[in-house]
Amino acid sequence: MQTVLFIVPELLPVPPTEGGAVEHWVHEVSQKLAEMGLRVAVISRPAHDMDGQPKIAYLGVPWTRAARLLLKIKQTCSRRNPLRSLAKVANVLGYALGVRRLVRLLNPDIIYVHNDPLLVLLIRKRAGQRLVLHMHNDHLAALLLKPILNAVLEKTDQVLCVSEHIRRSACDAAPKHVLKLATVLNATDPDFFKHYSNDEASQAVRRTHGDAEAFHFLYVGRLTPDKGAHVLIDAFTTVQSRFPQARLVITGSSFFADAPSTDYQRRLAIQAVALTDAIEFTGFVPHDKLRYLYSDADAVVVPSIWQEPFGLVVIEAMSSQTCVIATRVGGIPEVISHEETGLLVDPNDAQGLVSAMTRVVLDAELRKRLASAARQDVLRRFSYQRLSNDIATSLTQRV
């Protein structure tokens, strides 16, 4: 029986008590692989509850005071500030020391690193071990990684990507290693993110946004400029002037869980001040409550400006059988079929959002058709069972 050791990046724990897309992925897939008979272990920062699944070994790398300080620097610096990158690298180095010790102790058959190419270089791989790198973001194409990219990929036996968008970017950055690169589309849990009855959903979210007769748009995601919440508020201002019953719920924080408030969040609050009765900021909401927000919303809007690697919010909303409006960026067009399972608009185009949002307010049949088709597409293409089967197959193949 093979032992698979999942290693997540240096910030969040598994089980995903503080959120995190990668951490949720590992939590779900590790359980499925354990049920298939593989021995599975996970290295992360310590969770408050490390007893997520009895068949899985959870190994925590403790935080140090220095690591906490570096995290604070990273969270408060803008993406253009070099201190942000320096703090990130320093934290990875410290985390890697703990990871190396645990890898040596466990001695797995497969070392499976998530989303952190630098960790690949810092881990010692013995003869006979396989090393898999799973990319949830576009880091392999980053200029900062270019000097060490070939070394990372030489050490890696296989690179899996969450979308064709990510795989193509990686192929362009490292054409020498294209045979190692493959796409395994992301997934969600359609038994968890589903349509709940009006009573279930309303009871769960009533304290969040009140009036059940209003038309509710929902934003879910990090509150950072590249996610485009400011463009959505701009568009919603116009929509709400035409449809006074429209409401916008903005769910998320600058990172996850207890992330500090940022200048961007304060600018969003100022931008929304004229519509305080129509726009509500909920802060971070854990998955067990978020599912009801998705189900209760009339439409979910994903206004990203950057090239989204995949768009997990999109499939969570689709799985919840809620109409989705999203921007045509990165991997999102691989998930949404325009006019069939959702509506796509150009990024950074407030007027385009206004048009799409107006359509879904006015046309209940359109909302119903898109939402129903989206749910069926999730069941067909985006379940964790399908993803876990793909991963199990990839782990038995030699590249």
Short mmCIF file of C-alpha atoms in Angstrom, two decimals, residues 129-319:
data_model
loop_
_atom_site.label_atom_id
_atom_site.label_comp_id
_atom_site.label_asym_id
_atom_site.label_seq_id
_atom_site.Cartn_x
_atom_site.Cartn_y
_atom_site.Cartn_z
CA GLN A 129 10.24 8.52 -4.08
CA ARG A 130 7.93 10.32 -6.51
CA LEU A 131 7.38 14.04 -6.21
CA VAL A 132 4.15 15.55 -7.56
CA LEU A 133 3.51 19.30 -7.77
CA HIS A 134 -0.12 20.40 -8.01
CA MET A 135 -0.56 23.98 -9.22
CA HIS A 136 -3.68 25.85 -8.13
CA ASN A 137 -2.26 29.19 -9.33
CA ASP A 138 -0.13 30.55 -12.13
CA HIS A 139 3.12 30.62 -10.13
CA LEU A 140 5.16 28.61 -12.64
CA ALA A 141 4.87 31.45 -15.16
CA ALA A 142 5.93 34.12 -12.63
CA LEU A 143 9.05 36.08 -13.51
CA LEU A 144 10.42 35.74 -9.98
CA LEU A 145 10.44 31.95 -10.36
CA LYS A 146 12.09 31.91 -13.78
CA PRO A 147 15.71 31.53 -12.52
CA ILE A 148 14.82 28.34 -10.60
CA LEU A 149 11.94 27.00 -12.73
CA ASN A 150 13.96 24.35 -14.58
CA ALA A 151 15.49 23.13 -11.32
CA VAL A 152 12.00 22.79 -9.80
CA LEU A 153 10.66 20.85 -12.77
CA GLU A 154 13.75 18.65 -13.09
CA LYS A 155 13.15 17.50 -9.52
CA THR A 156 9.40 16.99 -10.07
CA ASP A 157 8.05 13.76 -11.55
CA GLN A 158 4.64 15.17 -12.45
CA VAL A 159 2.91 18.57 -12.47
CA LEU A 160 -0.88 18.69 -12.28
CA CYS A 161 -2.77 21.91 -13.03
CA VAL A 162 -6.29 22.94 -12.00
CA SER A 163 -7.17 24.27 -15.48
CA GLU A 164 -5.95 24.29 -19.06
CA HIS A 165 -5.24 27.98 -18.57
CA ILE A 166 -2.66 27.13 -15.88
CA ARG A 167 -1.21 24.23 -17.87
CA ARG A 168 -0.74 26.33 -21.02
CA SER A 169 0.95 29.11 -19.05
CA ALA A 170 3.31 26.58 -17.49
CA CYS A 171 4.04 25.01 -20.90
CA ASP A 172 4.92 28.44 -22.29
CA ALA A 173 7.23 29.10 -19.34
CA ALA A 174 8.94 25.69 -19.46
CA PRO A 175 8.49 24.06 -22.90
CA LYS A 176 11.21 21.53 -22.08
CA HIS A 177 8.94 19.89 -19.48
CA VAL A 178 5.55 19.84 -21.24
CA LEU A 179 5.27 16.03 -21.00
CA LYS A 180 5.20 16.29 -17.21
CA LEU A 181 2.25 18.72 -17.25
CA ALA A 182 -1.38 17.60 -17.15
CA THR A 183 -4.75 19.19 -16.31
CA VAL A 184 -7.04 17.87 -13.57
CA LEU A 185 -10.00 20.22 -13.25
CA ASN A 186 -11.01 21.31 -9.77
CA ALA A 187 -14.14 20.11 -7.99
CA THR A 188 -16.68 20.76 -5.25
CA ASP A 189 -19.09 18.74 -3.14
CA PRO A 190 -22.57 18.76 -4.75
CA ASP A 191 -24.05 17.10 -1.66
CA PHE A 192 -22.87 20.06 0.43
CA PHE A 193 -23.26 22.96 -2.01
CA LYS A 194 -26.79 22.38 -3.22
CA HIS A 195 -30.15 24.13 -3.30
CA TYR A 196 -31.63 24.27 0.20
CA SER A 197 -35.30 24.88 0.91
CA ASN A 198 -36.36 28.49 1.40
CA ASP A 199 -36.98 27.80 5.08
CA GLU A 200 -33.53 26.23 5.64
CA ALA A 201 -31.68 28.97 3.78
CA SER A 202 -33.72 31.87 5.13
CA GLN A 203 -33.33 30.75 8.74
CA ALA A 204 -29.58 30.42 8.28
CA VAL A 205 -29.02 33.81 6.62
CA ARG A 206 -31.85 36.02 7.92
CA ARG A 207 -29.56 37.80 10.36
CA THR A 208 -27.13 38.46 7.52
CA HIS A 209 -29.29 40.31 5.05
CA GLY A 210 -32.87 40.69 6.16
CA ASP A 211 -35.58 41.29 3.55
CA ALA A 212 -36.62 38.00 1.93
CA GLU A 213 -38.55 39.85 -0.79
CA ALA A 214 -35.48 41.65 -2.12
CA PHE A 215 -33.43 40.50 -5.14
CA HIS A 216 -30.09 39.38 -3.72
CA PHE A 217 -26.79 39.49 -5.56
CA LEU A 218 -23.93 37.74 -3.77
CA TYR A 219 -20.15 38.24 -4.00
CA VAL A 220 -17.88 35.63 -2.38
CA GLY A 221 -14.10 35.91 -2.33
CA ARG A 222 -11.04 37.69 -1.06
CA LEU A 223 -11.41 41.45 -0.84
CA THR A 224 -8.37 42.38 -2.91
CA PRO A 225 -8.25 44.63 -5.99
CA ASP A 226 -7.69 41.76 -8.43
CA LYS A 227 -11.02 40.20 -7.41
CA GLY A 228 -12.89 43.25 -8.71
CA ALA A 229 -15.35 43.97 -5.88
CA HIS A 230 -14.97 47.70 -6.58
CA VAL A 231 -16.14 47.15 -10.17
CA LEU A 232 -19.13 45.21 -8.85
CA ILE A 233 -20.10 47.99 -6.42
CA ASP A 234 -19.83 50.49 -9.27
CA ALA A 235 -22.15 48.33 -11.41
CA PHE A 236 -24.52 47.61 -8.54
CA THR A 237 -24.96 51.33 -7.88
CA THR A 238 -26.52 51.67 -11.33
CA VAL A 239 -28.56 48.47 -11.00
CA GLN A 240 -29.95 49.50 -7.62
CA SER A 241 -31.02 52.90 -8.97
CA ARG A 242 -33.17 51.03 -11.52
CA PHE A 243 -34.35 48.28 -9.17
CA PRO A 244 -34.67 49.59 -5.60
CA GLN A 245 -35.37 46.04 -4.35
CA ALA A 246 -31.85 44.93 -5.35
CA ARG A 247 -29.44 44.04 -2.56
CA LEU A 248 -25.74 43.11 -2.64
CA VAL A 249 -24.10 40.88 -0.04
CA ILE A 250 -20.29 40.97 -0.07
CA THR A 251 -18.75 37.99 1.72
CA GLY A 252 -15.04 37.65 2.39
CA SER A 253 -12.00 39.26 3.96
CA SER A 254 -8.56 40.33 2.74
CA PHE A 255 -7.39 36.73 3.05
CA PHE A 256 -9.21 34.19 5.24
CA ALA A 257 -10.68 33.95 8.72
CA ASP A 258 -8.96 36.52 10.95
CA ALA A 259 -7.06 38.43 8.24
CA PRO A 260 -6.53 42.13 9.09
CA SER A 261 -8.57 44.85 7.43
CA THR A 262 -6.77 46.62 4.58
CA ASP A 263 -6.85 50.02 2.86
CA TYR A 264 -8.69 48.39 -0.05
CA GLN A 265 -11.46 47.16 2.24
CA ARG A 266 -11.79 50.63 3.70
CA ARG A 267 -12.06 52.08 0.18
CA LEU A 268 -14.82 49.59 -0.61
CA ALA A 269 -16.71 50.68 2.50
CA ILE A 270 -16.42 54.32 1.44
CA GLN A 271 -17.54 53.43 -2.10
CA ALA A 272 -20.62 51.70 -0.67
CA VAL A 273 -21.52 54.33 1.92
CA ALA A 274 -24.33 55.86 -0.15
CA LEU A 275 -26.00 52.44 -0.33
CA THR A 276 -25.66 51.25 3.25
CA ASP A 277 -29.25 49.92 3.23
CA ALA A 278 -28.60 47.91 0.05
CA ILE A 279 -25.00 46.65 0.47
CA GLU A 280 -23.82 44.52 3.36
CA PHE A 281 -20.29 43.31 4.15
CA THR A 282 -20.44 40.05 6.11
CA GLY A 283 -16.72 39.45 6.57
CA PHE A 284 -15.35 35.92 6.34
CA VAL A 285 -18.04 33.20 6.39
CA PRO A 286 -17.09 29.51 6.88
CA HIS A 287 -18.32 26.89 4.42
CA ASP A 288 -21.00 25.47 6.69
CA LYS A 289 -22.81 28.83 6.56
CA LEU A 290 -21.63 29.94 3.14
CA ARG A 291 -23.61 27.14 1.46
CA TYR A 292 -26.85 28.77 2.65
CA LEU A 293 -25.79 32.18 1.31
CA TYR A 294 -25.21 30.64 -2.12
CA SER A 295 -28.56 28.87 -2.05
CA ASP A 296 -30.47 31.92 -0.84
CA ALA A 297 -28.97 34.32 -3.42
CA ASP A 298 -30.78 35.09 -6.66
CA ALA A 299 -27.49 35.51 -8.52
CA VAL A 300 -23.79 35.19 -7.68
CA VAL A 301 -21.40 37.66 -9.32
CA VAL A 302 -17.69 36.87 -9.82
CA PRO A 303 -16.16 40.15 -11.12
CA SER A 304 -12.48 39.13 -11.16
CA ILE A 305 -10.01 41.33 -13.02
CA TRP A 306 -7.00 39.01 -12.82
CA GLN A 307 -6.62 35.72 -14.69
CA GLU A 308 -8.45 33.41 -12.29
CA PRO A 309 -6.69 30.03 -12.20
CA PHE A 310 -10.02 28.22 -12.08
CA GLY A 311 -12.79 29.91 -10.08
CA LEU A 312 -13.96 27.72 -7.20
CA VAL A 313 -16.64 30.24 -6.25
CA VAL A 314 -18.12 29.70 -9.71
CA ILE A 315 -18.62 25.94 -9.27
CA GLU A 316 -19.79 26.32 -5.66
CA ALA A 317 -22.51 28.68 -6.88
CA MET A 318 -23.32 26.47 -9.86
CA SER A 319 -23.57 23.45 -7.55
#
